[in-house]
């Protein structure tokens, strides 16, 4: 029995010791990379100080941070701004920097404005085509033939645009 209680005490000490030491997963380079990229994407303007990142991520070996930055730089997701500063260049899932979100909103608004303008221009083109047709088809205007500086028949919009005539 004493042997069992001794094991229990050692087991209890081992359990408390185990909770203080991070597991292999918690120390893995993959998990550290995920945390690093998240920190980088949340950084203002996508610029991150490597010393601050090492402190925030509680990394004792800065070499691990440099390993991550070397790989990310090699695949074109970051670029070095200075010795201890990098900037996120990549765009991908989870990349929600304020600058990109604002630009996306602006581009969508511009696209909506362009769509409205295109619709207005299409409507105006239809009106001009109809006006030309009304004038040329009106029998009262036959004594006054429409003469254009262009050599082609300018009775339709297509003939105007093909020949370079301007109404």
mmCIF file with all atom_site columns, C-alpha atoms in Angstrom:
data_model
loop_
_atom_site.group_PDB
_atom_site.id
_atom_site.type_symbol
_atom_site.label_atom_id
_atom_site.label_alt_id
_atom_site.label_comp_id
_atom_site.label_asym_id
_atom_site.label_entity_id
_atom_site.label_seq_id
_atom_site.pdbx_PDB_ins_code
_atom_site.Cartn_x
_atom_site.Cartn_y
_atom_site.Cartn_z
_atom_site.occupancy
_atom_site.B_iso_or_equiv
_atom_site.pdbx_formal_charge
_atom_site.auth_seq_id
_atom_site.auth_comp_id
_atom_site.auth_asym_id
_atom_site.auth_atom_id
_atom_site.pdbx_PDB_model_num
ATOM 1   C CA . UNK A 1 1   ? 0.000   0.000  0.000   1.00 0.00 ? 1   UNK A CA 1
ATOM 2   C CA . UNK A 1 2   ? 2.783   2.355  0.801   1.00 0.00 ? 2   UNK A CA 1
ATOM 3   C CA . UNK A 1 3   ? 4.107   1.692  -2.654  1.00 0.00 ? 3   UNK A CA 1
ATOM 4   C CA . UNK A 1 4   ? 0.770   2.642  -4.176  1.00 0.00 ? 4   UNK A CA 1
ATOM 5   C CA . UNK A 1 5   ? 0.541   5.821  -2.119  1.00 0.00 ? 5   UNK A CA 1
ATOM 6   C CA . UNK A 1 6   ? 4.083   6.670  -3.159  1.00 0.00 ? 6   UNK A CA 1
ATOM 7   C CA . UNK A 1 7   ? 3.082   6.282  -6.758  1.00 0.00 ? 7   UNK A CA 1
ATOM 8   C CA . UNK A 1 8   ? 0.057   8.431  -6.168  1.00 0.00 ? 8   UNK A CA 1
ATOM 9   C CA . UNK A 1 9   ? 2.202   11.182 -4.688  1.00 0.00 ? 9   UNK A CA 1
ATOM 10  C CA . UNK A 1 10  ? 4.641   10.951 -7.585  1.00 0.00 ? 10  UNK A CA 1
ATOM 11  C CA . UNK A 1 11  ? 1.708   10.860 -9.983  1.00 0.00 ? 11  UNK A CA 1
ATOM 12  C CA . UNK A 1 12  ? 0.271   13.955 -8.334  1.00 0.00 ? 12  UNK A CA 1
ATOM 13  C CA . UNK A 1 13  ? 3.625   15.730 -8.549  1.00 0.00 ? 13  UNK A CA 1
ATOM 14  C CA . UNK A 1 14  ? 3.948   14.629 -12.156 1.00 0.00 ? 14  UNK A CA 1
ATOM 15  C CA . UNK A 1 15  ? 0.490   15.987 -12.979 1.00 0.00 ? 15  UNK A CA 1
ATOM 16  C CA . UNK A 1 16  ? 1.237   19.389 -11.471 1.00 0.00 ? 16  UNK A CA 1
ATOM 17  C CA . UNK A 1 17  ? 4.582   19.407 -13.252 1.00 0.00 ? 17  UNK A CA 1
ATOM 18  C CA . UNK A 1 18  ? 2.820   18.468 -16.490 1.00 0.00 ? 18  UNK A CA 1
ATOM 19  C CA . UNK A 1 19  ? 0.439   21.478 -16.343 1.00 0.00 ? 19  UNK A CA 1
ATOM 20  C CA . UNK A 1 20  ? 3.352   23.889 -16.041 1.00 0.00 ? 20  UNK A CA 1
ATOM 21  C CA . UNK A 1 21  ? 5.221   22.575 -19.079 1.00 0.00 ? 21  UNK A CA 1
ATOM 22  C CA . UNK A 1 22  ? 3.562   23.263 -22.425 1.00 0.00 ? 22  UNK A CA 1
ATOM 23  C CA . UNK A 1 23  ? 2.718   20.226 -24.530 1.00 0.00 ? 23  UNK A CA 1
ATOM 24  C CA . UNK A 1 24  ? 4.496   19.507 -27.809 1.00 0.00 ? 24  UNK A CA 1
ATOM 25  C CA . UNK A 1 25  ? 1.525   20.909 -29.691 1.00 0.00 ? 25  UNK A CA 1
ATOM 26  C CA . UNK A 1 26  ? 1.598   24.144 -27.721 1.00 0.00 ? 26  UNK A CA 1
ATOM 27  C CA . UNK A 1 27  ? 5.303   24.532 -28.540 1.00 0.00 ? 27  UNK A CA 1
ATOM 28  C CA . UNK A 1 28  ? 4.959   23.515 -32.193 1.00 0.00 ? 28  UNK A CA 1
ATOM 29  C CA . UNK A 1 29  ? 6.234   25.737 -34.953 1.00 0.00 ? 29  UNK A CA 1
ATOM 30  C CA . UNK A 1 30  ? 2.929   25.287 -36.809 1.00 0.00 ? 30  UNK A CA 1
ATOM 31  C CA . UNK A 1 31  ? 0.877   26.712 -33.943 1.00 0.00 ? 31  UNK A CA 1
ATOM 32  C CA . UNK A 1 32  ? 3.394   29.526 -33.431 1.00 0.00 ? 32  UNK A CA 1
ATOM 33  C CA . UNK A 1 33  ? 3.164   30.332 -37.159 1.00 0.00 ? 33  UNK A CA 1
ATOM 34  C CA . UNK A 1 34  ? -0.634  30.483 -36.984 1.00 0.00 ? 34  UNK A CA 1
ATOM 35  C CA . UNK A 1 35  ? -0.491  32.835 -34.005 1.00 0.00 ? 35  UNK A CA 1
ATOM 36  C CA . UNK A 1 36  ? 2.208   34.927 -35.701 1.00 0.00 ? 36  UNK A CA 1
ATOM 37  C CA . UNK A 1 37  ? 0.231   35.323 -38.941 1.00 0.00 ? 37  UNK A CA 1
ATOM 38  C CA . UNK A 1 38  ? -2.905  36.262 -36.981 1.00 0.00 ? 38  UNK A CA 1
ATOM 39  C CA . UNK A 1 39  ? -0.904  38.871 -35.073 1.00 0.00 ? 39  UNK A CA 1
ATOM 40  C CA . UNK A 1 40  ? 0.558   40.145 -38.341 1.00 0.00 ? 40  UNK A CA 1
ATOM 41  C CA . UNK A 1 41  ? -2.836  40.430 -40.043 1.00 0.00 ? 41  UNK A CA 1
ATOM 42  C CA . UNK A 1 42  ? -4.228  42.362 -37.077 1.00 0.00 ? 42  UNK A CA 1
ATOM 43  C CA . UNK A 1 43  ? -1.259  44.761 -37.011 1.00 0.00 ? 43  UNK A CA 1
ATOM 44  C CA . UNK A 1 44  ? -1.841  48.367 -38.033 1.00 0.00 ? 44  UNK A CA 1
ATOM 45  C CA . UNK A 1 45  ? -1.236  48.684 -41.798 1.00 0.00 ? 45  UNK A CA 1
ATOM 46  C CA . UNK A 1 46  ? 0.015   45.088 -41.734 1.00 0.00 ? 46  UNK A CA 1
ATOM 47  C CA . UNK A 1 47  ? 3.381   46.211 -40.304 1.00 0.00 ? 47  UNK A CA 1
ATOM 48  C CA . UNK A 1 48  ? 4.749   44.284 -37.337 1.00 0.00 ? 48  UNK A CA 1
ATOM 49  C CA . UNK A 1 49  ? 7.807   44.783 -35.143 1.00 0.00 ? 49  UNK A CA 1
ATOM 50  C CA . UNK A 1 50  ? 9.475   41.396 -34.669 1.00 0.00 ? 50  UNK A CA 1
ATOM 51  C CA . UNK A 1 51  ? 10.687  42.177 -31.136 1.00 0.00 ? 51  UNK A CA 1
ATOM 52  C CA . UNK A 1 52  ? 7.160   43.106 -30.085 1.00 0.00 ? 52  UNK A CA 1
ATOM 53  C CA . UNK A 1 53  ? 5.819   39.952 -31.747 1.00 0.00 ? 53  UNK A CA 1
ATOM 54  C CA . UNK A 1 54  ? 8.335   37.784 -29.889 1.00 0.00 ? 54  UNK A CA 1
ATOM 55  C CA . UNK A 1 55  ? 7.291   39.408 -26.600 1.00 0.00 ? 55  UNK A CA 1
ATOM 56  C CA . UNK A 1 56  ? 3.567   39.107 -27.347 1.00 0.00 ? 56  UNK A CA 1
ATOM 57  C CA . UNK A 1 57  ? 3.877   35.456 -28.331 1.00 0.00 ? 57  UNK A CA 1
ATOM 58  C CA . UNK A 1 58  ? 6.183   34.772 -25.359 1.00 0.00 ? 58  UNK A CA 1
ATOM 59  C CA . UNK A 1 59  ? 8.862   33.225 -27.573 1.00 0.00 ? 59  UNK A CA 1
ATOM 60  C CA . UNK A 1 60  ? 12.124  32.596 -25.745 1.00 0.00 ? 60  UNK A CA 1
ATOM 61  C CA . UNK A 1 61  ? 14.042  31.811 -28.918 1.00 0.00 ? 61  UNK A CA 1
ATOM 62  C CA . UNK A 1 62  ? 13.733  34.636 -31.428 1.00 0.00 ? 62  UNK A CA 1
ATOM 63  C CA . UNK A 1 63  ? 15.247  32.275 -33.960 1.00 0.00 ? 63  UNK A CA 1
ATOM 64  C CA . UNK A 1 64  ? 11.805  30.628 -34.268 1.00 0.00 ? 64  UNK A CA 1
ATOM 65  C CA . UNK A 1 65  ? 10.269  33.966 -35.269 1.00 0.00 ? 65  UNK A CA 1
ATOM 66  C CA . UNK A 1 66  ? 13.016  34.455 -37.864 1.00 0.00 ? 66  UNK A CA 1
ATOM 67  C CA . UNK A 1 67  ? 12.399  30.928 -39.210 1.00 0.00 ? 67  UNK A CA 1
ATOM 68  C CA . UNK A 1 68  ? 8.735   31.841 -39.723 1.00 0.00 ? 68  UNK A CA 1
ATOM 69  C CA . UNK A 1 69  ? 9.535   35.188 -41.362 1.00 0.00 ? 69  UNK A CA 1
ATOM 70  C CA . UNK A 1 70  ? 12.065  33.595 -43.707 1.00 0.00 ? 70  UNK A CA 1
ATOM 71  C CA . UNK A 1 71  ? 9.488   31.108 -44.985 1.00 0.00 ? 71  UNK A CA 1
ATOM 72  C CA . UNK A 1 72  ? 6.721   33.719 -45.297 1.00 0.00 ? 72  UNK A CA 1
ATOM 73  C CA . UNK A 1 73  ? 9.095   36.051 -47.124 1.00 0.00 ? 73  UNK A CA 1
ATOM 74  C CA . UNK A 1 74  ? 10.204  33.221 -49.401 1.00 0.00 ? 74  UNK A CA 1
ATOM 75  C CA . UNK A 1 75  ? 6.630   32.537 -50.531 1.00 0.00 ? 75  UNK A CA 1
ATOM 76  C CA . UNK A 1 76  ? 5.865   36.234 -50.978 1.00 0.00 ? 76  UNK A CA 1
ATOM 77  C CA . UNK A 1 77  ? 3.430   36.819 -48.115 1.00 0.00 ? 77  UNK A CA 1
ATOM 78  C CA . UNK A 1 78  ? 5.593   39.346 -46.274 1.00 0.00 ? 78  UNK A CA 1
ATOM 79  C CA . UNK A 1 79  ? 8.404   41.755 -47.010 1.00 0.00 ? 79  UNK A CA 1
ATOM 80  C CA . UNK A 1 80  ? 11.025  43.236 -44.730 1.00 0.00 ? 80  UNK A CA 1
ATOM 81  C CA . UNK A 1 81  ? 10.588  46.934 -44.036 1.00 0.00 ? 81  UNK A CA 1
ATOM 82  C CA . UNK A 1 82  ? 13.657  47.224 -41.808 1.00 0.00 ? 82  UNK A CA 1
ATOM 83  C CA . UNK A 1 83  ? 15.867  44.959 -39.717 1.00 0.00 ? 83  UNK A CA 1
ATOM 84  C CA . UNK A 1 84  ? 13.164  44.167 -37.143 1.00 0.00 ? 84  UNK A CA 1
ATOM 85  C CA . UNK A 1 85  ? 10.028  45.166 -39.026 1.00 0.00 ? 85  UNK A CA 1
ATOM 86  C CA . UNK A 1 86  ? 7.992   43.289 -41.621 1.00 0.00 ? 86  UNK A CA 1
ATOM 87  C CA . UNK A 1 87  ? 4.836   43.994 -43.624 1.00 0.00 ? 87  UNK A CA 1
ATOM 88  C CA . UNK A 1 88  ? 2.064   41.622 -44.668 1.00 0.00 ? 88  UNK A CA 1
ATOM 89  C CA . UNK A 1 89  ? 1.658   41.493 -48.462 1.00 0.00 ? 89  UNK A CA 1
ATOM 90  C CA . UNK A 1 90  ? -0.498  38.428 -48.779 1.00 0.00 ? 90  UNK A CA 1
ATOM 91  C CA . UNK A 1 91  ? -4.223  38.369 -49.277 1.00 0.00 ? 91  UNK A CA 1
ATOM 92  C CA . UNK A 1 92  ? -6.141  35.300 -48.348 1.00 0.00 ? 92  UNK A CA 1
ATOM 93  C CA . UNK A 1 93  ? -8.651  33.764 -46.007 1.00 0.00 ? 93  UNK A CA 1
ATOM 94  C CA . UNK A 1 94  ? -8.730  35.625 -42.726 1.00 0.00 ? 94  UNK A CA 1
ATOM 95  C CA . UNK A 1 95  ? -6.970  38.684 -44.146 1.00 0.00 ? 95  UNK A CA 1
ATOM 96  C CA . UNK A 1 96  ? -9.201  41.450 -42.819 1.00 0.00 ? 96  UNK A CA 1
ATOM 97  C CA . UNK A 1 97  ? -7.018  44.475 -42.583 1.00 0.00 ? 97  UNK A CA 1
ATOM 98  C CA . UNK A 1 98  ? -8.986  47.700 -42.341 1.00 0.00 ? 98  UNK A CA 1
ATOM 99  C CA . UNK A 1 99  ? -7.286  49.142 -45.427 1.00 0.00 ? 99  UNK A CA 1
ATOM 100 C CA . UNK A 1 100 ? -8.380  46.255 -47.654 1.00 0.00 ? 100 UNK A CA 1
ATOM 101 C CA . UNK A 1 101 ? -11.934 46.328 -46.269 1.00 0.00 ? 101 UNK A CA 1
ATOM 102 C CA . UNK A 1 102 ? -12.188 50.087 -46.894 1.00 0.00 ? 102 UNK A CA 1
ATOM 103 C CA . UNK A 1 103 ? -10.838 49.707 -50.434 1.00 0.00 ? 103 UNK A CA 1
ATOM 104 C CA . UNK A 1 104 ? -13.339 46.931 -51.125 1.00 0.00 ? 104 UNK A CA 1
ATOM 105 C CA . UNK A 1 105 ? -16.223 49.137 -49.950 1.00 0.00 ? 105 UNK A CA 1
ATOM 106 C CA . UNK A 1 106 ? -14.995 52.000 -52.143 1.00 0.00 ? 106 UNK A CA 1
ATOM 107 C CA . UNK A 1 107 ? -14.649 49.739 -55.192 1.00 0.00 ? 107 UNK A CA 1
ATOM 108 C CA . UNK A 1 108 ? -18.153 48.298 -54.713 1.00 0.00 ? 108 UNK A CA 1
ATOM 109 C CA . UNK A 1 109 ? -19.604 51.817 -54.452 1.00 0.00 ? 109 UNK A CA 1
ATOM 110 C CA . UNK A 1 110 ? -17.724 52.865 -57.583 1.00 0.00 ? 110 UNK A CA 1
ATOM 111 C CA . UNK A 1 111 ? -18.999 49.786 -59.416 1.00 0.00 ? 111 UNK A CA 1
ATOM 112 C CA . UNK A 1 112 ? -22.595 50.613 -58.414 1.00 0.00 ? 112 UNK A CA 1
ATOM 113 C CA . UNK A 1 113 ? -22.140 54.196 -59.661 1.00 0.00 ? 113 UNK A CA 1
ATOM 114 C CA . UNK A 1 114 ? -20.705 52.957 -62.959 1.00 0.00 ? 114 UNK A CA 1
ATOM 115 C CA . UNK A 1 115 ? -23.605 50.525 -63.412 1.00 0.00 ? 115 UNK A CA 1
ATOM 116 C CA . UNK A 1 116 ? -26.103 53.358 -62.860 1.00 0.00 ? 116 UNK A CA 1
ATOM 117 C CA . UNK A 1 117 ? -24.230 55.602 -65.294 1.00 0.00 ? 117 UNK A CA 1
ATOM 118 C CA . UNK A 1 118 ? -24.110 52.837 -67.907 1.00 0.00 ? 118 UNK A CA 1
ATOM 119 C CA . UNK A 1 119 ? -27.865 52.343 -67.575 1.00 0.00 ? 119 UNK A CA 1
ATOM 120 C CA . UNK A 1 120 ? -28.447 56.101 -67.989 1.00 0.00 ? 120 UNK A CA 1
ATOM 121 C CA . UNK A 1 121 ? -26.237 56.194 -71.094 1.00 0.00 ? 121 UNK A CA 1
ATOM 122 C CA . UNK A 1 122 ? -28.029 53.180 -72.584 1.00 0.00 ? 122 UNK A CA 1
ATOM 123 C CA . UNK A 1 123 ? -31.367 54.915 -72.017 1.00 0.00 ? 123 UNK A CA 1
ATOM 124 C CA . UNK A 1 124 ? -30.088 58.123 -73.616 1.00 0.00 ? 124 UNK A CA 1
ATOM 125 C CA . UNK A 1 125 ? -28.815 56.146 -76.627 1.00 0.00 ? 125 UNK A CA 1
ATOM 126 C CA . UNK A 1 126 ? -32.267 54.608 -77.082 1.00 0.00 ? 126 UNK A CA 1
ATOM 127 C CA . UNK A 1 127 ? -33.828 58.083 -76.927 1.00 0.00 ? 127 UNK A CA 1
ATOM 128 C CA . UNK A 1 128 ? -31.369 59.463 -79.499 1.00 0.00 ? 128 UNK A CA 1
ATOM 129 C CA . UNK A 1 129 ? -32.011 56.500 -81.814 1.00 0.00 ? 129 UNK A CA 1
ATOM 130 C CA . UNK A 1 130 ? -35.739 57.026 -81.522 1.00 0.00 ? 130 UNK A CA 1
ATOM 131 C CA . UNK A 1 131 ? -35.380 60.765 -82.116 1.00 0.00 ? 131 UNK A CA 1
ATOM 132 C CA . UNK A 1 132 ? -33.339 60.173 -85.285 1.00 0.00 ? 132 UNK A CA 1
ATOM 133 C CA . UNK A 1 133 ? -35.904 57.639 -86.485 1.00 0.00 ? 133 UNK A CA 1
ATOM 134 C CA . UNK A 1 134 ? -38.793 60.022 -85.733 1.00 0.00 ? 134 UNK A CA 1
ATOM 135 C CA . UNK A 1 135 ? -37.146 62.885 -87.640 1.00 0.00 ? 135 UNK A CA 1
ATOM 136 C CA . UNK A 1 136 ? -36.121 60.829 -90.664 1.00 0.00 ? 136 UNK A CA 1
ATOM 137 C CA . UNK A 1 137 ? -39.406 58.898 -90.874 1.00 0.00 ? 137 UNK A CA 1
ATOM 138 C CA . UNK A 1 138 ? -41.634 61.974 -90.547 1.00 0.00 ? 138 UNK A CA 1
ATOM 139 C CA . UNK A 1 139 ? -43.117 62.744 -93.976 1.00 0.00 ? 139 UNK A CA 1
ATOM 140 C CA . UNK A 1 140 ? -43.259 66.441 -93.178 1.00 0.00 ? 140 UNK A CA 1
ATOM 141 C CA . UNK A 1 141 ? -39.444 66.459 -93.078 1.00 0.00 ? 141 UNK A CA 1
ATOM 142 C CA . UNK A 1 142 ? -39.014 64.840 -96.505 1.00 0.00 ? 142 UNK A CA 1
ATOM 143 C CA . UNK A 1 143 ? -38.613 68.213 -98.303 1.00 0.00 ? 143 UNK A CA 1
ATOM 144 C CA . UNK A 1 144 ? -35.688 68.854 -95.954 1.00 0.00 ? 144 UNK A CA 1
ATOM 145 C CA . UNK A 1 145 ? -33.442 65.828 -96.341 1.00 0.00 ? 145 UNK A CA 1
ATOM 146 C CA . UNK A 1 146 ? -30.985 65.236 -93.568 1.00 0.00 ? 146 UNK A CA 1
ATOM 147 C CA . UNK A 1 147 ? -27.483 65.585 -94.964 1.00 0.00 ? 147 UNK A CA 1
ATOM 148 C CA . UNK A 1 148 ? -24.528 64.576 -92.916 1.00 0.00 ? 148 UNK A CA 1
ATOM 149 C CA . UNK A 1 149 ? -20.846 65.232 -93.462 1.00 0.00 ? 149 UNK A CA 1
ATOM 150 C CA . UNK A 1 150 ? -20.407 61.471 -93.481 1.00 0.00 ? 150 UNK A CA 1
ATOM 151 C CA . UNK A 1 151 ? -20.771 59.510 -96.657 1.00 0.00 ? 151 UNK A CA 1
ATOM 152 C CA . UNK A 1 152 ? -23.047 56.824 -95.252 1.00 0.00 ? 152 UNK A CA 1
ATOM 153 C CA . UNK A 1 153 ? -26.719 56.884 -94.436 1.00 0.00 ? 153 UNK A CA 1
ATOM 154 C CA . UNK A 1 154 ? -26.974 58.383 -90.961 1.00 0.00 ? 154 UNK A CA 1
ATOM 155 C CA . UNK A 1 155 ? -30.499 57.236 -90.234 1.00 0.00 ? 155 UNK A CA 1
ATOM 156 C CA . UNK A 1 156 ? -29.513 54.682 -87.627 1.00 0.00 ? 156 UNK A CA 1
ATOM 157 C CA . UNK A 1 157 ? -27.322 54.816 -84.560 1.00 0.00 ? 157 UNK A CA 1
ATOM 158 C CA . UNK A 1 158 ? -25.184 51.971 -85.873 1.00 0.00 ? 158 UNK A CA 1
ATOM 159 C CA . UNK A 1 159 ? -24.422 53.820 -89.109 1.00 0.00 ? 159 UNK A CA 1
ATOM 160 C CA . UNK A 1 160 ? -23.513 56.926 -87.112 1.00 0.00 ? 160 UNK A CA 1
ATOM 161 C CA . UNK A 1 161 ? -21.107 55.069 -84.872 1.00 0.00 ? 161 UNK A CA 1
ATOM 162 C CA . UNK A 1 162 ? -19.589 52.958 -87.653 1.00 0.00 ? 162 UNK A CA 1
ATOM 163 C CA . UNK A 1 163 ? -18.866 55.915 -89.907 1.00 0.00 ? 163 UNK A CA 1
ATOM 164 C CA . UNK A 1 164 ? -17.553 58.149 -87.160 1.00 0.00 ? 164 UNK A CA 1
ATOM 165 C CA . UNK A 1 165 ? -20.369 60.687 -87.601 1.00 0.00 ? 165 UNK A CA 1
ATOM 166 C CA . UNK A 1 166 ? -21.331 62.672 -84.578 1.00 0.00 ? 166 UNK A CA 1
ATOM 167 C CA . UNK A 1 167 ? -24.991 63.674 -84.277 1.00 0.00 ? 167 UNK A CA 1
#
